[in-house]
mmCIF file of N, CA, C and O in Angstrom:
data_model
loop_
_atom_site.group_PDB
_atom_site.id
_atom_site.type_symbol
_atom_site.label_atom_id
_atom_site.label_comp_id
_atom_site.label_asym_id
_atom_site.label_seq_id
_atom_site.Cartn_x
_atom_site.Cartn_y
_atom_site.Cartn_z
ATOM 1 N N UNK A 1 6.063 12.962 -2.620
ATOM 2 C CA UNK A 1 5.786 12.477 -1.283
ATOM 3 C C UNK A 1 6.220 11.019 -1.180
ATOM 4 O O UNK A 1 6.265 10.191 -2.089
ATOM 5 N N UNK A 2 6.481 10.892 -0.086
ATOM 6 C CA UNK A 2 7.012 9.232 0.522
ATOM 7 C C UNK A 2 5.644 8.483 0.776
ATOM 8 O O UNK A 2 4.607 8.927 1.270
ATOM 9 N N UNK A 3 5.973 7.061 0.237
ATOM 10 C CA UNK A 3 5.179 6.144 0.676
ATOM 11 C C UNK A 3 5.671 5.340 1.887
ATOM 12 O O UNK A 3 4.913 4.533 2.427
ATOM 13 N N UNK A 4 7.285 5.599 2.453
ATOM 14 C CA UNK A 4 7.702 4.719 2.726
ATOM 15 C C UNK A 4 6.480 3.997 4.175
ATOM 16 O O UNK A 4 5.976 2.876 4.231
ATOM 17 N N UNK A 5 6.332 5.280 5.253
ATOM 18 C CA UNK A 5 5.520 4.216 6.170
ATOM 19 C C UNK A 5 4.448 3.500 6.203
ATOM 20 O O UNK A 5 4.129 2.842 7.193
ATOM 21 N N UNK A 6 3.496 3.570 4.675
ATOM 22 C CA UNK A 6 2.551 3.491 4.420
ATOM 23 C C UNK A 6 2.670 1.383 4.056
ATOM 24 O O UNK A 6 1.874 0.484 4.328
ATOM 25 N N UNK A 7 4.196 1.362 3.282
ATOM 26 C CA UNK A 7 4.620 0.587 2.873
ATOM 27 C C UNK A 7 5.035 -0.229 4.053
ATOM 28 O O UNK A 7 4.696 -1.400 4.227
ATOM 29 N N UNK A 8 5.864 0.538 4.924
ATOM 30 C CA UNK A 8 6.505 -0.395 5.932
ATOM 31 C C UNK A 8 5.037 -1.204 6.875
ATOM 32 O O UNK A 8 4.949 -2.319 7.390
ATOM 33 N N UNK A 9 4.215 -0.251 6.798
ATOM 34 C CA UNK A 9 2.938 -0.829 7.808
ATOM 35 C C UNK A 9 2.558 -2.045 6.680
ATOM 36 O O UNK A 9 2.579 -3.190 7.132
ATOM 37 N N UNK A 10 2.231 -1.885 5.315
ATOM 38 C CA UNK A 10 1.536 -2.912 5.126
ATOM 39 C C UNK A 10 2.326 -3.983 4.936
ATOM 40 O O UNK A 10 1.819 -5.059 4.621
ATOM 41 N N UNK A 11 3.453 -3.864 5.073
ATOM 42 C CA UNK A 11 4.441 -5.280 5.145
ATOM 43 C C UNK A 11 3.626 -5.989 6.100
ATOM 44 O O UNK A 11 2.822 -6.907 5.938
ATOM 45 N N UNK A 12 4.101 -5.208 7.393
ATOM 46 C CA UNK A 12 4.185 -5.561 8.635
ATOM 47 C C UNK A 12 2.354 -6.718 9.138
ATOM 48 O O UNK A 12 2.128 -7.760 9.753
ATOM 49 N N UNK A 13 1.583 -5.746 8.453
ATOM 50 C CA UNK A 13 0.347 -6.426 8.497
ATOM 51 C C UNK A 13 0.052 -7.392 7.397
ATOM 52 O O UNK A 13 -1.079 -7.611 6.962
ATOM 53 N N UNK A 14 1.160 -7.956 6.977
ATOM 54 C CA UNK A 14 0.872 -8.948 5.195
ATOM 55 C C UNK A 14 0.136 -8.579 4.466
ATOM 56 O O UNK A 14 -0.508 -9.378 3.786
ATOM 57 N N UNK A 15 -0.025 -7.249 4.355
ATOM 58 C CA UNK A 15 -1.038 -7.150 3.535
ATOM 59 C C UNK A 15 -0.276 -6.369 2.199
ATOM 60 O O UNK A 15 0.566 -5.524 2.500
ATOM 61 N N UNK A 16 -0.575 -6.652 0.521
ATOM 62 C CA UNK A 16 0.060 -6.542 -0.878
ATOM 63 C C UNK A 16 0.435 -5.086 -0.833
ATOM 64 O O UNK A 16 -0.514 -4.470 -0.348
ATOM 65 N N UNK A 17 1.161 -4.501 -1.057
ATOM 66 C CA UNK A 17 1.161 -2.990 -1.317
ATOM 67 C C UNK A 17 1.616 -2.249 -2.716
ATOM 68 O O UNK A 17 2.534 -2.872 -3.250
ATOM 69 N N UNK A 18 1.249 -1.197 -3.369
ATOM 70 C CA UNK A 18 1.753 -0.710 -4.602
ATOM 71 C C UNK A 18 1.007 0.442 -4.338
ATOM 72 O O UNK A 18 -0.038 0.599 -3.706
ATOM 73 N N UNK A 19 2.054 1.560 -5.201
ATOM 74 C CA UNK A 19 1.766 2.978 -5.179
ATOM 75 C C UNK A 19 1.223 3.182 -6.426
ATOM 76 O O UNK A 19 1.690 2.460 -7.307
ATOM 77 N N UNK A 20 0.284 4.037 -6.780
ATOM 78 C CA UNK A 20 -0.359 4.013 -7.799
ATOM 79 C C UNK A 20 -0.022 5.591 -7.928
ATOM 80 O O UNK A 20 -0.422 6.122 -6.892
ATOM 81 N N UNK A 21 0.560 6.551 -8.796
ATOM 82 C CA UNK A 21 1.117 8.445 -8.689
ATOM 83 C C UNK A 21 0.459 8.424 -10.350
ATOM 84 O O UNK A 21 0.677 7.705 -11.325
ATOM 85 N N UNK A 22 -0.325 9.445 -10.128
ATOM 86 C CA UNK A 22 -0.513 10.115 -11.303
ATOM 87 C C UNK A 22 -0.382 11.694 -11.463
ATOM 88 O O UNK A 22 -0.774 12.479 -10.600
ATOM 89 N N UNK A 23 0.317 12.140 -12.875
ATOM 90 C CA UNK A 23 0.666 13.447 -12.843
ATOM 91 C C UNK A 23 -0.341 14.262 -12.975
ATOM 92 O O UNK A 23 -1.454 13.735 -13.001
ATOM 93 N N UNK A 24 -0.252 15.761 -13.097
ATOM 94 C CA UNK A 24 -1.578 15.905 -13.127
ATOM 95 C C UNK A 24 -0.966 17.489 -14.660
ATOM 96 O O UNK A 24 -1.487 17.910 -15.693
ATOM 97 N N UNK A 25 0.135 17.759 -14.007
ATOM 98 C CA UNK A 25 0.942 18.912 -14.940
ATOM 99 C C UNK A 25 2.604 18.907 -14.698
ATOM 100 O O UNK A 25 3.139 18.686 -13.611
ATOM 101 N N UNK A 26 3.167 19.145 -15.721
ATOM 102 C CA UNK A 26 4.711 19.500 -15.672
ATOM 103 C C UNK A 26 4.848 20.884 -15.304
ATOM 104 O O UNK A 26 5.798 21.105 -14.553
ATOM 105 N N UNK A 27 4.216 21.775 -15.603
ATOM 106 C CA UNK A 27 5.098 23.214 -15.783
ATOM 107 C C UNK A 27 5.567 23.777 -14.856
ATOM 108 O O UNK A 27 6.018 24.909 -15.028
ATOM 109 N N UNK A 28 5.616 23.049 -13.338
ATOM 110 C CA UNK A 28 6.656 23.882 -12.459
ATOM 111 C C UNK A 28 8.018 23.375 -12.566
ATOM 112 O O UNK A 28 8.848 23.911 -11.831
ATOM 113 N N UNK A 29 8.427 22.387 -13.390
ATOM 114 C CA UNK A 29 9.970 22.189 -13.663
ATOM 115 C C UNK A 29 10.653 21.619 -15.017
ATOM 116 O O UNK A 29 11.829 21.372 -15.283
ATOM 117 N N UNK A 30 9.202 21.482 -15.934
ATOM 118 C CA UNK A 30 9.908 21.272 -17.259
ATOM 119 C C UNK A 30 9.475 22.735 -18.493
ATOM 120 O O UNK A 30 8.443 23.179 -18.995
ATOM 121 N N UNK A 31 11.008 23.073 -18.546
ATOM 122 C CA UNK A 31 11.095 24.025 -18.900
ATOM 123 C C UNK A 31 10.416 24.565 -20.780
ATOM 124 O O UNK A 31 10.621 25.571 -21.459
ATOM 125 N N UNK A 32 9.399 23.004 -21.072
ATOM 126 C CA UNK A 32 9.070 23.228 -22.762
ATOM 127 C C UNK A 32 7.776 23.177 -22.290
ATOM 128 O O UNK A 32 7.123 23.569 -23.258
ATOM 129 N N UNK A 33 7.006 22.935 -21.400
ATOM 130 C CA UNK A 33 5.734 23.003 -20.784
ATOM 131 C C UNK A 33 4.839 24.692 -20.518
ATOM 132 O O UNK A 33 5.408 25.659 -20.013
ATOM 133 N N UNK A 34 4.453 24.694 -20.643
ATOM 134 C CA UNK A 34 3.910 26.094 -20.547
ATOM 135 C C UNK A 34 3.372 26.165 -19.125
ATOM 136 O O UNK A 34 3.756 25.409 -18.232
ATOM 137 N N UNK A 35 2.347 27.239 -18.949
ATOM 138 C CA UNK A 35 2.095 27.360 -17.039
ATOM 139 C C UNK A 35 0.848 26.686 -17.804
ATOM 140 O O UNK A 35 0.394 26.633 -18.947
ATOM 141 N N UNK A 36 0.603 26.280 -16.720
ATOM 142 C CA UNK A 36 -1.261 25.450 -16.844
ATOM 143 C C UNK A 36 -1.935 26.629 -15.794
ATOM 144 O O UNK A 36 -1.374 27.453 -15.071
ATOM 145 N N UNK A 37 -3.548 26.310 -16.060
ATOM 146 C CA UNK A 37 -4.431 26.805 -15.073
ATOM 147 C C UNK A 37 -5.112 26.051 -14.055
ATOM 148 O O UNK A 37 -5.415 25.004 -14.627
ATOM 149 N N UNK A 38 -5.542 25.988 -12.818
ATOM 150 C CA UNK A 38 -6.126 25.566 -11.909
ATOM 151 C C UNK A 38 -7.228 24.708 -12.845
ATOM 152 O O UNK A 38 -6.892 23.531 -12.975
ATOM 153 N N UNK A 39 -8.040 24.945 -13.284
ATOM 154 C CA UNK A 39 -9.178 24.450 -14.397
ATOM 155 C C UNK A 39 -8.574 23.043 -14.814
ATOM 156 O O UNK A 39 -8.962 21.884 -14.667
ATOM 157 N N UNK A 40 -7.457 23.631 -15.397
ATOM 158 C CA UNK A 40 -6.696 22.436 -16.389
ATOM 159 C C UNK A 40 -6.070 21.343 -15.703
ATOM 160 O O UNK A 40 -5.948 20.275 -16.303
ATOM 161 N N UNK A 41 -5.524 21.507 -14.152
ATOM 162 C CA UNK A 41 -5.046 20.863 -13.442
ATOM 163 C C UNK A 41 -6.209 19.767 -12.548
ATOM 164 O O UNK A 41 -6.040 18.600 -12.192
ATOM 165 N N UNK A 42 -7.510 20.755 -12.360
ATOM 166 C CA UNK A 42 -8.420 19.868 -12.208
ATOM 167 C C UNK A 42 -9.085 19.100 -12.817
ATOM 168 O O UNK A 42 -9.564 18.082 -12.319
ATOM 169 N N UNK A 43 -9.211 19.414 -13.856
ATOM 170 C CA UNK A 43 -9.940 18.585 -15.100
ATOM 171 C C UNK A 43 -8.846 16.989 -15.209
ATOM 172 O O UNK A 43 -9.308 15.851 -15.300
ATOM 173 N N UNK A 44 -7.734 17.257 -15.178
ATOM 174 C CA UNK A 44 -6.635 16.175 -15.034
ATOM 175 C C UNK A 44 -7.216 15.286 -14.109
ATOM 176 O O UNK A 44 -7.651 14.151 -14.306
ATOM 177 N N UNK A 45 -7.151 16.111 -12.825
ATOM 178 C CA UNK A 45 -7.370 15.058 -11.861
ATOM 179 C C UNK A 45 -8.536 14.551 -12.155
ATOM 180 O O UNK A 45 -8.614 13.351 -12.415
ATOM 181 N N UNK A 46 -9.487 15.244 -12.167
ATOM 182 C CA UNK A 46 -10.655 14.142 -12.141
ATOM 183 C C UNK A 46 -10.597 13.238 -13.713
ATOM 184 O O UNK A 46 -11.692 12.725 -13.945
ATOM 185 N N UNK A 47 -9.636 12.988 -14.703
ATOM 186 C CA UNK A 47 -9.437 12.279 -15.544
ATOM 187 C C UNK A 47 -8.360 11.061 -14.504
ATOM 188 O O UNK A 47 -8.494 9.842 -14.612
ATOM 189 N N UNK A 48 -7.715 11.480 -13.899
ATOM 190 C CA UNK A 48 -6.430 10.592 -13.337
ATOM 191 C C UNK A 48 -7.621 9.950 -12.078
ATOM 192 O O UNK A 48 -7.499 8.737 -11.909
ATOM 193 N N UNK A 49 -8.579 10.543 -11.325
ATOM 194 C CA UNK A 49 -9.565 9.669 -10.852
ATOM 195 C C UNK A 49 -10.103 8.680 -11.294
ATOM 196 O O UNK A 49 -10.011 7.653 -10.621
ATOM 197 N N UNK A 50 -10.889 8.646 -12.643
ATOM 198 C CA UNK A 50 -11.479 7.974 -12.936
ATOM 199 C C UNK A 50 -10.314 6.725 -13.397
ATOM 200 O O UNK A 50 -10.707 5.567 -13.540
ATOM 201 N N UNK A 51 -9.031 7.056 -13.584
ATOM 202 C CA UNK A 51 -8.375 6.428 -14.587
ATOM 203 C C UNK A 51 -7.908 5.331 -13.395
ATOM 204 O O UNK A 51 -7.877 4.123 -13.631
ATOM 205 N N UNK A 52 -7.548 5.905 -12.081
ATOM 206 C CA UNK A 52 -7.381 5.196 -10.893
ATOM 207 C C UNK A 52 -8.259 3.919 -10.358
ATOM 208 O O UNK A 52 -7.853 2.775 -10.154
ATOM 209 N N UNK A 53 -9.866 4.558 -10.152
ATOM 210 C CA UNK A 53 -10.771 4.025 -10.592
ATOM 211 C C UNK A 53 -10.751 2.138 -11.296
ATOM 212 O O UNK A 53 -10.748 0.999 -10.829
ATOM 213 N N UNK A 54 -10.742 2.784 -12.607
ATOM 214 C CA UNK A 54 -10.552 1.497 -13.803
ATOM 215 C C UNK A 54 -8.968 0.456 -12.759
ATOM 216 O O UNK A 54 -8.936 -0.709 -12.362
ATOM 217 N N UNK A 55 -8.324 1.146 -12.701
ATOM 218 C CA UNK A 55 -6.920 0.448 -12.589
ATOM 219 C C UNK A 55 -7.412 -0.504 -11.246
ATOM 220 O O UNK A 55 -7.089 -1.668 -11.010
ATOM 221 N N UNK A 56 -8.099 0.189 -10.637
ATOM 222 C CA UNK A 56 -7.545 -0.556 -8.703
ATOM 223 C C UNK A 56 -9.084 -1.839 -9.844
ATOM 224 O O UNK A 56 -8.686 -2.965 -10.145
ATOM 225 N N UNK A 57 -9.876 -1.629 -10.075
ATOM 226 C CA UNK A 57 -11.139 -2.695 -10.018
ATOM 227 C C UNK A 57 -10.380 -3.783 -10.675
ATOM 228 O O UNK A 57 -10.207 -4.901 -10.190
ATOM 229 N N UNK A 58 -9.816 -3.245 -12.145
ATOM 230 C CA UNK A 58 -8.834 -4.143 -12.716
ATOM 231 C C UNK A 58 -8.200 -5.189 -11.976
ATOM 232 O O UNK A 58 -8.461 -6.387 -12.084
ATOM 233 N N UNK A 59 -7.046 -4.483 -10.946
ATOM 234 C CA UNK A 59 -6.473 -5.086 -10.158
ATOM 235 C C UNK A 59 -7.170 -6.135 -9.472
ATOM 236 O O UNK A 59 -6.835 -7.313 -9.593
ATOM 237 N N UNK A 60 -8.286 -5.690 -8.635
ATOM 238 C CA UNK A 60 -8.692 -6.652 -7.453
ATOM 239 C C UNK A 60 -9.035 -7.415 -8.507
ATOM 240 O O UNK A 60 -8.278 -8.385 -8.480
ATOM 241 N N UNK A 61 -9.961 -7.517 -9.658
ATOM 242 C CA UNK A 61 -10.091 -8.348 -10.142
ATOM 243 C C UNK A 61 -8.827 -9.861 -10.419
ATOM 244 O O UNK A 61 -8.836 -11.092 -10.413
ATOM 245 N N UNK A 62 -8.095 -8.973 -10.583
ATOM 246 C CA UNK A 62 -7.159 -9.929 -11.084
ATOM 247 C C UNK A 62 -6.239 -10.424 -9.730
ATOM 248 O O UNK A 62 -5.102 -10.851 -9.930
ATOM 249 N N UNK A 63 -6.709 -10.356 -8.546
ATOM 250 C CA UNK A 63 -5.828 -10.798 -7.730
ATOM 251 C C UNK A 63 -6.564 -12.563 -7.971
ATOM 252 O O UNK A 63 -7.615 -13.034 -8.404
ATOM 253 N N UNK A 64 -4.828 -13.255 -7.194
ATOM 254 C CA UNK A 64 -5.263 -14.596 -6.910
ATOM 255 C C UNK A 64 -6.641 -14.746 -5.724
ATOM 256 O O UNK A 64 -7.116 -13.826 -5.058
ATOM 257 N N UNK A 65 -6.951 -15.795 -5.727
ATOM 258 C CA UNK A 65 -8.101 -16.443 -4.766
ATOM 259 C C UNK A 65 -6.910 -16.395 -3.448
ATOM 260 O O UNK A 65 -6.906 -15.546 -2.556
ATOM 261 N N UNK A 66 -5.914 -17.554 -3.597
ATOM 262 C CA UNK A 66 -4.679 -17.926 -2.598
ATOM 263 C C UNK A 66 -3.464 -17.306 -2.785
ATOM 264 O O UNK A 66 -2.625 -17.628 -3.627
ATOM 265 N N UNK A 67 -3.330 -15.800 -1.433
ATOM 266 C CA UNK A 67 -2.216 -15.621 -1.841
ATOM 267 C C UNK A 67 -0.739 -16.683 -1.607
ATOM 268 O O UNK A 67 -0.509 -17.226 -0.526
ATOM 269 N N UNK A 68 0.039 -16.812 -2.668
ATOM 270 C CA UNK A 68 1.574 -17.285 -2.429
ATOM 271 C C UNK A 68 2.628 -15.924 -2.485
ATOM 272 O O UNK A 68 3.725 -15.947 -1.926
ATOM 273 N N UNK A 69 2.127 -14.766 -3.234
ATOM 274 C CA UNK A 69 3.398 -13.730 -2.975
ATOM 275 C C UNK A 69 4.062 -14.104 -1.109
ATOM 276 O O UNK A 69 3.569 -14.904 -0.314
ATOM 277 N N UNK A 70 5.460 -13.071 -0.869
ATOM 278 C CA UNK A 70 6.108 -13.312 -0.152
ATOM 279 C C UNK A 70 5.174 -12.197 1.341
ATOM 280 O O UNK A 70 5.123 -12.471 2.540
ATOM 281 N N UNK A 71 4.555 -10.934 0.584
ATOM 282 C CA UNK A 71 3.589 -10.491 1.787
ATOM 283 C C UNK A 71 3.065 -11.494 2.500
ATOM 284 O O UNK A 71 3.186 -11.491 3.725
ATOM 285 N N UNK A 72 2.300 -12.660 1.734
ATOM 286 C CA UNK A 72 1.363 -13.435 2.904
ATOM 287 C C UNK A 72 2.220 -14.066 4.107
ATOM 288 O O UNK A 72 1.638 -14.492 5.104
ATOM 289 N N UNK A 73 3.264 -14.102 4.019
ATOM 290 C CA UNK A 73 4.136 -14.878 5.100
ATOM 291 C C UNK A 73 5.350 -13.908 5.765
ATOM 292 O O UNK A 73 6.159 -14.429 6.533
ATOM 293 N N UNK A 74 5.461 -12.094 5.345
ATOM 294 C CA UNK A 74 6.355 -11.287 5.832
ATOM 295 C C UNK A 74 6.435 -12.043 7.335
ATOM 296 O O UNK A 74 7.541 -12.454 7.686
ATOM 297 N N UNK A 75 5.417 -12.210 8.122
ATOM 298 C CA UNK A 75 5.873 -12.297 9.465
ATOM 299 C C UNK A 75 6.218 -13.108 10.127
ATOM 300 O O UNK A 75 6.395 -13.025 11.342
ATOM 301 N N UNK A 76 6.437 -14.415 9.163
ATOM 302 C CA UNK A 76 6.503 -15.705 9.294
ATOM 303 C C UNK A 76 8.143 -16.031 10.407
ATOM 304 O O UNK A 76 8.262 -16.690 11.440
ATOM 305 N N UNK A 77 8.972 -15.393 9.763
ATOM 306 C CA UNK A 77 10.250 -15.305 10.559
ATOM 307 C C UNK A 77 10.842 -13.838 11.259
ATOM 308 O O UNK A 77 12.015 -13.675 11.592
ATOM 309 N N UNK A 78 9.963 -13.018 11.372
ATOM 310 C CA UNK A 78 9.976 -11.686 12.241
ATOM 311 C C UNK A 78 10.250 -11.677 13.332
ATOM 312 O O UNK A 78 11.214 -11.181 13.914
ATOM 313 N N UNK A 79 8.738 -12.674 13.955
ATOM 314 C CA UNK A 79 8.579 -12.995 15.941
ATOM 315 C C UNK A 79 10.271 -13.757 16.211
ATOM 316 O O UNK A 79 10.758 -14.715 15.611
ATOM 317 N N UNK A 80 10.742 -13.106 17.081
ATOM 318 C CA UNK A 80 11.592 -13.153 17.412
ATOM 319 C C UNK A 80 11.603 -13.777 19.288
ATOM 320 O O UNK A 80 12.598 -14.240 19.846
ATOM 321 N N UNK A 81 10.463 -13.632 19.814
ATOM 322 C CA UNK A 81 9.833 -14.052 20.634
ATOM 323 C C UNK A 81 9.215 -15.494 20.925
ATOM 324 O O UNK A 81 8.387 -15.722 20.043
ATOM 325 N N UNK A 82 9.290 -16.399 21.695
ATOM 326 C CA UNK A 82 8.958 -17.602 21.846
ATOM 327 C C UNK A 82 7.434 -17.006 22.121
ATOM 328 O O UNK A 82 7.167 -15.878 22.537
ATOM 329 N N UNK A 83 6.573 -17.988 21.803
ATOM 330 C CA UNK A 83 5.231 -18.115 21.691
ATOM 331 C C UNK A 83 4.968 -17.805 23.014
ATOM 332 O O UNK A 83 4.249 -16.841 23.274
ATOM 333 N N UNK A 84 5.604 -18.708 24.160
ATOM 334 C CA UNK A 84 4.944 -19.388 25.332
ATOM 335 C C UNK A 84 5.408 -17.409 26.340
ATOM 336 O O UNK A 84 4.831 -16.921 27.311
ATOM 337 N N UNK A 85 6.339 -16.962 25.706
ATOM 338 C CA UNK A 85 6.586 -15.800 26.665
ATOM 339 C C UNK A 85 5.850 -14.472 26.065
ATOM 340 O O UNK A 85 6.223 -13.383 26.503
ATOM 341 N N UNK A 86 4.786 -14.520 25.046
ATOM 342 C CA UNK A 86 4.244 -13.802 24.890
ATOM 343 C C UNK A 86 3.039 -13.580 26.170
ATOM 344 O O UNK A 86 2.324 -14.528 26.492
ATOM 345 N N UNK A 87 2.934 -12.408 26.751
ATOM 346 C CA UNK A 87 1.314 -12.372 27.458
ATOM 347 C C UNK A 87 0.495 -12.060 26.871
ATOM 348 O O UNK A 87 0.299 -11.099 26.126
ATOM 349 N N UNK A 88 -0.485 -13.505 27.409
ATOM 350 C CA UNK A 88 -2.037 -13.796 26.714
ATOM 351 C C UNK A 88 -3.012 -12.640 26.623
ATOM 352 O O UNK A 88 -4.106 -12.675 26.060
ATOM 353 N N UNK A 89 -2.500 -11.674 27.215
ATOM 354 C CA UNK A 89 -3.323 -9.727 26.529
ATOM 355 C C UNK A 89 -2.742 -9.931 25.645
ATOM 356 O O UNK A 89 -3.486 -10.581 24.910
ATOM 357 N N UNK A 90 -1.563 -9.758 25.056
ATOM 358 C CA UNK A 90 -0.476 -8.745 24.057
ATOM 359 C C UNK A 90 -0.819 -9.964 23.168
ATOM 360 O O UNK A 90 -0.993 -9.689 21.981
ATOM 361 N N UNK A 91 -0.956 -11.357 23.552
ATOM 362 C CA UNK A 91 -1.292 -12.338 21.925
ATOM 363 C C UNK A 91 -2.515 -11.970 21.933
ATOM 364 O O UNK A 91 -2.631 -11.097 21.074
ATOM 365 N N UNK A 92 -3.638 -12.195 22.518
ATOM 366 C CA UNK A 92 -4.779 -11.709 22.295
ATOM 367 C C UNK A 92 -4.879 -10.412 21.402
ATOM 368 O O UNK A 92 -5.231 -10.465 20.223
ATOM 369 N N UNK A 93 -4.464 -8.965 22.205
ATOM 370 C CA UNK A 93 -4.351 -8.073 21.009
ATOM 371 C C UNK A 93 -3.685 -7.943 20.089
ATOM 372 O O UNK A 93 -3.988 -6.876 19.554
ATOM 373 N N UNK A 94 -2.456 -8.728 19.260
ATOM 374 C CA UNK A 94 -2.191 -8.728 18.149
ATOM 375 C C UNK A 94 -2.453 -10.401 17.667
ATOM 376 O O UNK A 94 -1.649 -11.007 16.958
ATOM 377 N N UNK A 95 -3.550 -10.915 18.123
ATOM 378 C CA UNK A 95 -4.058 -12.143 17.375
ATOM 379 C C UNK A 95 -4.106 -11.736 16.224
ATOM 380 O O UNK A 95 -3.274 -12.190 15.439
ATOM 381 N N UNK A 96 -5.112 -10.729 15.740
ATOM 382 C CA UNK A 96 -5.344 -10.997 14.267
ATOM 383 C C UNK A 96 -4.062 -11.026 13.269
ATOM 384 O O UNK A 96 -4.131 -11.765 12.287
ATOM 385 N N UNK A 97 -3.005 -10.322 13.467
ATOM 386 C CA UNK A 97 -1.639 -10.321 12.869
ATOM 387 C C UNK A 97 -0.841 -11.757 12.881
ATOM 388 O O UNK A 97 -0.342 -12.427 11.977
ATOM 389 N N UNK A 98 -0.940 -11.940 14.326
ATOM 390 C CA UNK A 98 0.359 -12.859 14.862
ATOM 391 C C UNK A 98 -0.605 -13.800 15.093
ATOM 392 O O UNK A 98 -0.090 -14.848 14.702
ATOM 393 N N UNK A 99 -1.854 -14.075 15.556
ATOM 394 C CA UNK A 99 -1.937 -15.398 15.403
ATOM 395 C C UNK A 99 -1.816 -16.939 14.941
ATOM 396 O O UNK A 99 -1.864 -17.916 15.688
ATOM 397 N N UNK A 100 -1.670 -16.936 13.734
ATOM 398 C CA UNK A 100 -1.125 -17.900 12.659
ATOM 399 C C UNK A 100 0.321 -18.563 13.130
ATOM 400 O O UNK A 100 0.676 -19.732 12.979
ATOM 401 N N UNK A 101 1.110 -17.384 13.796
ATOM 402 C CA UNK A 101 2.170 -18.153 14.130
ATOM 403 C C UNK A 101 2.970 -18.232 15.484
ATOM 404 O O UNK A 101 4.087 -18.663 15.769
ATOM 405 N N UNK A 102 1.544 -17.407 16.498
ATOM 406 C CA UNK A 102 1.814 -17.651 18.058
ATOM 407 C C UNK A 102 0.938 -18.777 18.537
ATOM 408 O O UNK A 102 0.813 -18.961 19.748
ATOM 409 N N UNK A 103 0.447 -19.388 17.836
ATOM 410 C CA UNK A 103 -1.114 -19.806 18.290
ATOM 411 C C UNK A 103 -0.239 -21.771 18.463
ATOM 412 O O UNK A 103 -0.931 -22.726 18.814
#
């Protein structure tokens, strides 16, 4: 499956993005794999849960306090729009996004 719009949105909202895929069985295309059972495929997952789990707490842990990656500022040169010809609805409803750099 595609992450792509999942990705393109969180550009768009600066916010960090990464796909996290865990397998769960080979045997519908590697041919030294044997067939697995439903049982076995679930038991995976809920191992690849927990394992998900550990990884994302990890992560937040380890994010900075201040982001500098290039997400925090995607929209910095996007608005293509002068400030003053935005209408004060349409800045109002995408303040929380665009405020920082219609304001």
């Amino acid at each position: 499956m595609t992450n792509l719009q999942e990705a393109k949105l969180a550009r768009e909202a600066e916010i960090c993005y990464a796909t996290m895929a865990m397998v769960t069985d080979y045997d519908c295309w590697h041919e030294g794999h044997d067939a697995v059972t439903v049982d076995q495929v679930v038991a995976v997952l809920h191992q690849n849960s927990a394992n998900a789990a550990m990884a994302v707490r990890a992560a937040v842990a380890a994010l900075p306090r201040d982001r500098t990656c290039a997400c925090a500022t995607a929209l910095k040169f996007a608005i293509l729009t002068s400030p003053e010809a935005i209408p004060t609805a349409t800045r109002t409803k995408l303040d929380l996004l665009l405020g920082k750099y219609t304001s």
